[in-house]
Short mmCIF file of C-alpha atoms in Angstrom, two decimals:
data_model
loop_
_atom_site.label_atom_id
_atom_site.label_comp_id
_atom_site.label_asym_id
_atom_site.label_seq_id
_atom_site.Cartn_x
_atom_site.Cartn_y
_atom_site.Cartn_z
CA MET J 1 73.42 43.67 -37.11
CA GLU J 2 75.64 42.17 -34.47
CA ALA J 3 75.28 38.75 -36.10
CA ALA J 4 76.33 40.09 -39.49
CA PRO J 5 80.05 40.19 -40.13
CA ARG J 6 81.75 43.51 -40.84
CA SER J 7 82.44 44.05 -44.52
CA GLU J 8 86.08 44.46 -45.47
CA TYR J 9 85.07 47.82 -46.98
CA VAL J 10 83.80 49.20 -43.66
CA THR J 11 86.30 50.47 -41.11
CA GLU J 12 86.17 49.21 -37.54
CA ALA J 13 85.27 52.73 -36.37
CA ASN J 14 82.36 53.00 -38.81
CA TRP J 15 81.15 49.50 -37.89
CA THR J 16 81.13 50.47 -34.22
CA LEU J 17 79.18 53.62 -35.12
CA TYR J 18 76.65 51.58 -37.17
CA LEU J 19 76.11 49.18 -34.28
CA SER J 20 75.66 52.04 -31.82
CA LEU J 21 73.15 53.81 -34.07
CA SER J 22 71.29 50.54 -34.57
CA VAL J 23 70.95 49.90 -30.85
CA GLU J 24 69.79 53.48 -30.21
CA ALA J 25 67.23 53.37 -33.03
CA ILE J 26 65.83 49.97 -32.04
CA THR J 27 65.53 51.13 -28.43
CA ALA J 28 63.71 54.28 -29.57
CA MET J 29 61.32 52.19 -31.70
CA ARG J 30 60.52 49.91 -28.76
CA HIS J 31 59.87 52.86 -26.45
CA TYR J 32 57.66 54.48 -29.08
CA LEU J 33 55.56 51.33 -29.47
CA GLU J 34 55.12 51.06 -25.69
CA ASN J 35 53.60 54.55 -25.48
CA LEU J 36 52.98 56.66 -28.58
CA THR J 37 53.89 60.23 -27.65
CA LEU J 38 55.03 63.28 -29.59
CA GLU J 39 58.31 63.25 -27.65
CA LYS J 40 58.99 59.64 -28.64
CA SER J 41 58.02 60.41 -32.23
CA GLN J 42 60.58 63.21 -32.26
CA ALA J 43 63.18 60.78 -30.88
CA LEU J 44 62.42 58.46 -33.81
CA ARG J 45 62.85 61.35 -36.25
CA THR J 46 66.19 62.25 -34.64
CA ASN J 47 67.33 58.63 -34.99
CA LEU J 48 66.17 58.53 -38.61
CA ASN J 49 68.17 61.66 -39.42
CA ARG J 50 71.28 60.27 -37.73
CA VAL J 51 70.97 56.93 -39.55
CA ARG J 52 70.51 58.69 -42.91
CA ASP J 53 73.40 61.08 -42.29
CA VAL J 54 76.00 58.32 -41.91
CA GLN J 55 74.99 56.76 -45.25
CA ASN J 56 74.52 60.01 -47.14
CA GLU J 57 77.04 59.43 -49.92
CA TYR J 58 75.95 59.56 -53.55
CA GLN J 59 77.89 58.93 -56.77
CA ARG J 60 77.16 59.32 -60.45
CA ILE J 61 77.33 55.88 -62.05
CA GLY J 62 76.34 55.31 -65.65
CA GLY J 63 74.48 58.61 -65.85
CA ASN J 64 72.46 57.90 -62.70
CA THR J 65 72.85 59.12 -59.14
CA VAL J 66 73.36 56.12 -56.85
CA ARG J 67 73.34 56.06 -53.06
CA ILE J 68 76.32 54.25 -51.56
CA VAL J 69 75.11 52.01 -48.73
CA GLN J 70 77.80 50.73 -46.37
CA SER J 71 75.48 48.80 -44.04
CA ARG J 72 72.39 46.87 -45.14
CA GLY J 73 71.43 46.49 -41.48
CA LEU J 74 71.39 50.24 -41.03
CA LEU J 75 69.35 50.58 -44.23
CA LEU J 76 66.79 48.13 -42.78
CA ILE J 77 66.58 50.27 -39.65
CA GLU J 78 66.16 53.40 -41.76
CA TYR J 79 63.22 51.80 -43.59
CA ALA J 80 61.69 50.60 -40.31
CA LEU J 81 61.92 54.10 -38.83
CA GLN J 82 60.31 55.52 -41.98
CA CYS J 83 57.56 52.91 -41.69
CA MET J 84 56.76 54.06 -38.15
CA LEU J 85 56.98 57.78 -38.92
CA SER J 86 55.02 57.78 -42.19
CA PRO J 87 51.71 55.93 -41.68
CA GLN J 88 50.53 56.80 -45.20
CA GLN J 89 53.62 55.13 -46.66
CA ALA J 90 53.96 52.35 -44.08
CA GLY J 91 53.10 49.63 -46.59
CA GLU J 92 55.80 50.78 -48.99
CA TYR J 93 58.46 50.94 -46.27
CA ALA J 94 57.38 47.62 -44.74
CA TYR J 95 57.79 46.08 -48.20
CA ARG J 96 61.26 47.63 -48.49
CA VAL J 97 62.26 46.18 -45.11
CA GLY J 98 61.07 42.72 -46.16
CA ARG J 99 62.68 42.90 -49.57
CA GLU J 100 66.01 44.20 -48.28
CA TYR J 101 66.03 41.60 -45.52
CA THR J 102 65.31 38.60 -47.76
CA GLU J 103 66.98 39.38 -51.08
CA ARG J 104 70.39 37.83 -51.59
CA TYR J 105 72.92 37.46 -54.38
CA ASP J 106 74.49 34.33 -55.79
CA PRO J 107 76.30 34.28 -59.15
CA HIS J 108 74.34 31.17 -60.12
CA TYR J 109 70.91 32.76 -59.46
CA GLY J 110 71.52 36.50 -59.56
CA THR J 111 69.86 38.90 -57.13
CA GLY J 112 66.44 38.41 -55.59
CA LEU J 113 64.61 35.65 -53.78
CA ILE J 114 66.98 32.77 -54.25
CA PRO J 115 67.38 29.51 -52.30
CA ALA J 116 69.58 31.31 -49.74
CA SER J 117 66.62 33.64 -49.07
CA LEU J 118 64.42 30.83 -47.76
CA PRO J 119 65.49 30.99 -44.06
CA LEU J 120 65.06 34.77 -44.13
CA LEU J 121 61.63 34.47 -45.72
CA GLU J 122 60.71 31.97 -43.01
CA ASP J 123 61.81 34.58 -40.42
CA LEU J 124 59.39 37.07 -41.95
CA MET J 125 56.54 34.57 -42.01
CA GLN J 126 57.14 33.67 -38.36
CA PHE J 127 57.19 37.35 -37.43
CA TRP J 128 53.79 37.99 -39.05
CA ASP J 129 52.41 34.72 -37.68
CA TYR J 130 53.38 35.86 -34.17
CA TYR J 131 52.18 39.43 -34.80
CA TYR J 132 48.70 38.30 -35.86
CA GLY J 133 48.58 35.41 -33.38
CA LEU J 134 47.97 32.79 -36.04
#
């Protein structure tokens, strides 16, 4: 998240909060992976709740309830925490992380996997290549 610029719609105070929550959550995930314990699992759950709480705004738009997301980076972390805490749904949340990370928007192409997504897709492929030792 530090590499991503702050949106003009996000206040400096909120951006600082998002960065702080991100660092805490990533640290908790690393500690959990080093040694899976109930205490560390509870720390992940606490981080998940805190991350969700700061982006817990919903609006009715066109007859639907829509969640207002201020930080895509924080949403990625939320999905990653869910992935670790919900083994039965890990595939779904891992997919969400990958999709949210790689999808981009360009007026010429629309939203989805577009040419600007290629470097991000390569990041994902390198991650899994490293993970599986290929």
